[in-house]
Each structure stands twice: as structure tokens, then as C-alpha cells.
Amino acid sequence: MLAKSTQFARLLAFFIVIVTVFGCNPTRQTSKKGLKYFERGEYEWAIQALKPLADQQLAGDKSAYYVAESYRLSNRIGLALPYYQKAQTQGVEDVLINYHIALAAKSLGDYPQCKAALTKFLQSKPNRFYQIRAEIELENLDKIPTLVQKQSPVALFPLMGNTPKTEFAAQKIGNELLFTSSSKPLIYKNNGLPFLGLYSAPLLKENEITTPHLFSTQLYKENANDGTPAFSHDGTTVVFARGNTGKSKDPSPDVDLYISKKNGNDWSEPERLAISDSIAWDGSPSFSYDDRTLYFSSNRRGGKGGLDLYRVPIDNSGRFGRPINLGSIINTPGDEIFPFVSENGKLYFSSDGHPSIGGLDLYVASRNDNEISIEHLGIPMNSIGDDFAINLSDPLSGYISSNRPGGKGDDDIYFFKSSGAEEHWWSNDSTNTTTNQVLKTVNYALAVQVVQPDGKAIPGVQVSTRRNGETSEVFTSDKLGKIDALSLNSGDEIQFKLEKDGYISARSSFSLEGREIPQALLKKELTDTTFTFKIVMDQPEIGKEISQFYQLNSIYYDLDKADIRQDATIELDKIVNFLQDNPQVNLELGAHTDARATAAYNQKLSQRRAESAVKYIIQRGIAKDRIKPKGYGESQLINECSDGVDCPEEMHQQNRRTEFKIIQINQE
């Protein structure tokens, strides 16, 4: 969805919300209503409903956390900071909270707080995807003092015509300024602003416009976000991005590229470009100066991380070829967006993955023989905010967009003019120079099938996915038990939750970490690799050990102790999830010891261990009548290490375990 410019530059991420059961008093009803807004992605509505409660900081209330998430997911992360901090002091648990605090602090120019939060986040041992992002951010922080000292010989002027709404992605066409603006009559519930559309206004001077008007009725859709058009230099073709309505039941793609041809004084009905990926975000298109290449940004599979820049060759008949990733010199694990290629062949773009002062910063990539240099455009082109969507009217002047402090609206347009003599007005020294090497690309995919323990496919299973901690998509398995193939990016971890009546709800996960093919082993420039991943679901049965069908490891204890070890909490948390997902099932937690010490002592020790595990689970909200602790002592050893047998410690530890089996199935 094109929520706003930089929101438009990122995937919307919808989090699975574990909702506390609320009563019927007005305060709780407001909380419930706010959470429903959040779940539907109506973040501005959620903020309005939950912010009064968040400001009260009521004990046990998570409103502050959801306000913070709503600000972040509607691209107002600076406003999220105090609410993340409130949520943290209230004990809200989210493995990513320090990561979000870091980025929020950076967006406000508080680099020490950003560094402290990133350090704390990395100490929590996050998954590989976010570990890479955090390490890069931490490394880039050390480069900020150099970046802020770089001054480009540029004068920057806010556009006289900016409003409290959103205006961005401006380009001069004749004597008019064309731009994207949140000026449609309907409200986009993600951010509380009107839907985005294409507008134009006569230029009084380079940084001043008169009253804007709709650019084209043919390129207008009332209940969708339209923006960031790219025009061929002969003026006969336009490619732009269009998002869906923002409604959860809208089946259309999130953001795709559309093409339209000049038709008299207007444009033809837009058609979706075939290069768009139906399961990816595709946006911010731009033609090369010779109109032989289209550049755009996408998070399609096989990329380097978040949003990557791609190029597509265009033949003499106007047909588009196959999208090609620009490679890891340009693209990073972060986001690269809003490409623009100048007359001299230099590639301008915005990124939050290269060293930046704030969020998105502006860069230029130049090729010199065998080398590509990437240069930060310095100050005043960049700020602690998001700076993006550069468009050169000529080699010395043009427009950028920014949400920097001091602006009029969400995003504003700025006109810039150089005092230099030619396009290298931005050139002082390079912030990053890398040898141009041809890196081979792998398109990773995951084929998921849901089966019974005997391998028989299970159709009609609802499969919810979370990618790297954030809600992704929901599927229903077909008659072969399969769902649509999932694209994978480097470091991805996908968690699955499976539900179907008559079956035990299941959870599982798949990580790409450790499975990626090294560059040295790749033979082709592009390789397609699909992993097959089977998830087992079973029907509830008295006496069945749940590890037979639920991704679970046994819990182990130190010698002669009943304390819950740190590694055991991971498995106990899975049991909490299992019991929450399957309210019809009661479990026995059976604790076992090794054969050392007497049988009577071991019986008592195992009972203490079982009760210790039960206590942990009850403290996390599970009713105590759903869990029965039972100590088995040394009566059920799983190896030959019985009394008097000399065994290594590792084999004794195998016997010191807790197992989980179904003892009761209740009517739902």
C-alpha cells in the first residue's frame, strides 16, 4: 500500500496480536476496539483509541506498545519512541523492541541512545536476519561524524505549496510540477490521511506553485494509493505504482507497477505490468535517459535483504525483459528505493542500509572503468529524517522529498540548486568505494506441505506465517496439503501456525540460515533453489507424546537440581503456545531422573522437577487444572545407564528430562 512516501517505500508489516480478554467496562471496550483497529492495519484509528490509555500507564495494559507499533508501521517511528519506552518499563516482551527503539532514536538524531539500544538488542541473540541489520546499523553509526561534516555546495528551498498533507516525488514537466499528494477525498486508515494520487500545478518559479489539479482522470482511482510516476523522455509512456485499498479483504496485490500510454490529451486505461510480482512489493519506477531501461524497487525473492533496486531492459518494440537485481554493491540488507538515472548515467537513489544520518538518505553511484563508487550526498541534501525521491530537472537543479524537522506536512518537497559547474556538484569524497564484482544470485523458495504422521496430505488447513517476527501471509492448504511457494531472502526465518478442526494445532519454523549456497559453488548467474518442508499435524489421542507431531525438544536438568534452566524456557514457552492453541487438550508433564542416588530420592526429585515446570507454565496464564505434574524417578530410563553402570555425563543427562503427553481431551 502507498501509505505515504516512505511508507510507500517499505512493506507494511502486520503483527500477530495476542489479545488479552477484556471485560465490558468502557475503558476495556476502548482497548478492545483499538486492538481491532491495529489488527486490521488501521493504525491511525488504533492510535486514537489506545493513546489515552497508554498515557495513563495502567498496570498490565499493553496500549503503549500497540501505540508504538502503530506509529512505526505507519512510518512515524520518531513518535513511537516514548511509547516503546513506556511499554518496556511496563514489562512488555517483544524481542525486537530494542531494535525499534534504536531506529526511533536515530530518526531523532539521538545516536548515543541508538547505539545503546542496538548493543542491548544484539546481546539478546536475535535471529540472523535482524542480527545482520543491527550489526550494520551499529557499524554505520561510527561513520555519522564524517557524514555530517560533508557539505555539498547546494542551496535547498522548501516548495511554496507544501501543505500539512503529504507531497513527494516531484518532477518538472514543461511549466508544471507533477507530484504525489494525499489529496483524494477518501481517508486511508493506515495513517489517517487521504489516499495518494497524482497531481500537477503550474510553476510560478522553481520553488513556488499555484493551486494543484488532478493530473489525469484516467490515472485516478478513488480508493487506491497511486504515486511516483516515471515518464518516458518522449512523453508517450508513464509507469506508476498503485496500491490496494488498504482493506484486509482486498485480494489485489499490495503494490504493483502499472503502465499507460498517451491518448490524445489524456492517458489510456492503466494496465498492470507483467514484470510485477504478485507476491512482492514493486514501486518507485524510473526510466533511464535513453528509455531503454526501467529501474524500480522491489522486495521480490532472491534479493539482498529488504527492498532492492532492479533494472529491466526494454527492446525496440517496447517489450519489457526480465528484471535484474543491481547486486550487493548497490543493494544492502536494508531498503534501497527511488532510483533516478541522470543524463550522464549516474544512479541516484535512497537507502537506509548504507551509512546514513537518519533514516533514508540520498546517494549517487558512479561507474569508473572497473569500479563503482557510492557517495553520500551530504548536508543539506540529507538530514536526520527520510530524504528520498531525487529528480534532476537539469544537471544543476531538481527536487527531493523529505520529512525532516521544520517541514509543513508528513512529507514535503524541496527544490535544490547547485553552485557547481556540472553534475559532479555533489562530489567531495566517496563514503563507500567497492570493486565491481559480478555476484551470482540465488532465488530461494520454500515448498510447504501439511501431512499426517503417515505422510497423508491434509487439505483445508489454515496456515499463518510470520517472517522474521512479523506477520506475513495466511494460506489454506490444497488437496495435496500444499500452500503457495514462499520466497526467501538471506537470513529469513519463517514461523508457521497451523489450524484445522479435528486436529491438534501445530507450530513449526524454517530458517534459511546455514542453508544458503556459497558464491564459490554457484555456476550460473541466476540459480533457482526450492526447499521442501513438511509439517506434521495429528489428531488428538490420549497418551500420545506431543513431540511426535509438535516441534519440541525435551527439557533437561542439571544434576540433583529441579531449577528451570535457560535452555528449558524455550521449550516451556512452546508448551504455553501449544496449550493456548489447543484449549481442548490437557497435558501431563512427566519428569524423569537418571539412576544415580536412591530410587526414593529420585522419585521425589522428579516430582519437584515436574512441579517446577508446571509452575513456570501457570505463571504464563495457563490454568493449573490443564497441567498435571508427575514424577517418574528413574523408572523409565531411555538408555542403558541404570544402577551401577559407568556412563558419561552426556548419557546420564539424557535421562534427566521432562516429557509431555495428552491425558485428557475436552469438548470444545
XYZ file of N, CA and C in Angstrom, residues 153-157 395-399 414-420:
51
model
N 27.775 21.837 -2.078
C 27.538 23.239 -2.479
C 26.154 23.412 -3.102
N 25.141 23.228 -2.278
C 23.764 23.217 -2.762
C 22.908 24.137 -1.886
N 22.076 24.920 -2.521
C 21.067 25.697 -1.796
C 19.747 24.938 -1.874
N 19.079 24.801 -0.730
C 17.854 23.996 -0.639
C 16.694 24.891 -0.210
N 15.565 24.808 -0.936
C 14.418 25.669 -0.661
C 13.158 24.819 -0.527
N 21.354 19.281 -14.987
C 22.496 18.797 -14.192
C 22.754 19.554 -12.899
N 22.154 20.743 -12.717
C 22.474 21.554 -11.551
C 21.313 21.759 -10.588
N 20.110 21.302 -10.940
C 18.979 21.575 -10.058
C 17.929 20.475 -10.170
N 17.042 20.471 -9.205
C 15.990 19.465 -9.209
C 15.208 19.500 -7.915
N 14.579 18.353 -7.585
C 13.713 18.276 -6.423
C 14.034 17.020 -5.612
N 11.234 19.739 -1.736
C 12.266 20.773 -1.671
C 12.905 20.929 -3.047
N 13.159 22.163 -3.412
C 13.905 22.462 -4.643
C 15.362 22.713 -4.279
N 16.292 22.144 -5.063
C 17.704 22.399 -4.800
C 18.382 22.939 -6.054
N 19.415 23.730 -5.821
C 20.198 24.294 -6.923
C 21.659 24.324 -6.508
N 22.542 23.885 -7.423
C 23.965 23.805 -7.136
C 24.685 25.051 -7.628
N 25.743 25.394 -6.912
C 26.609 26.474 -7.362
C 27.786 25.930 -8.168
N 27.771 24.602 -8.412
C 28.835 23.984 -9.191
C 28.657 24.230 -10.674
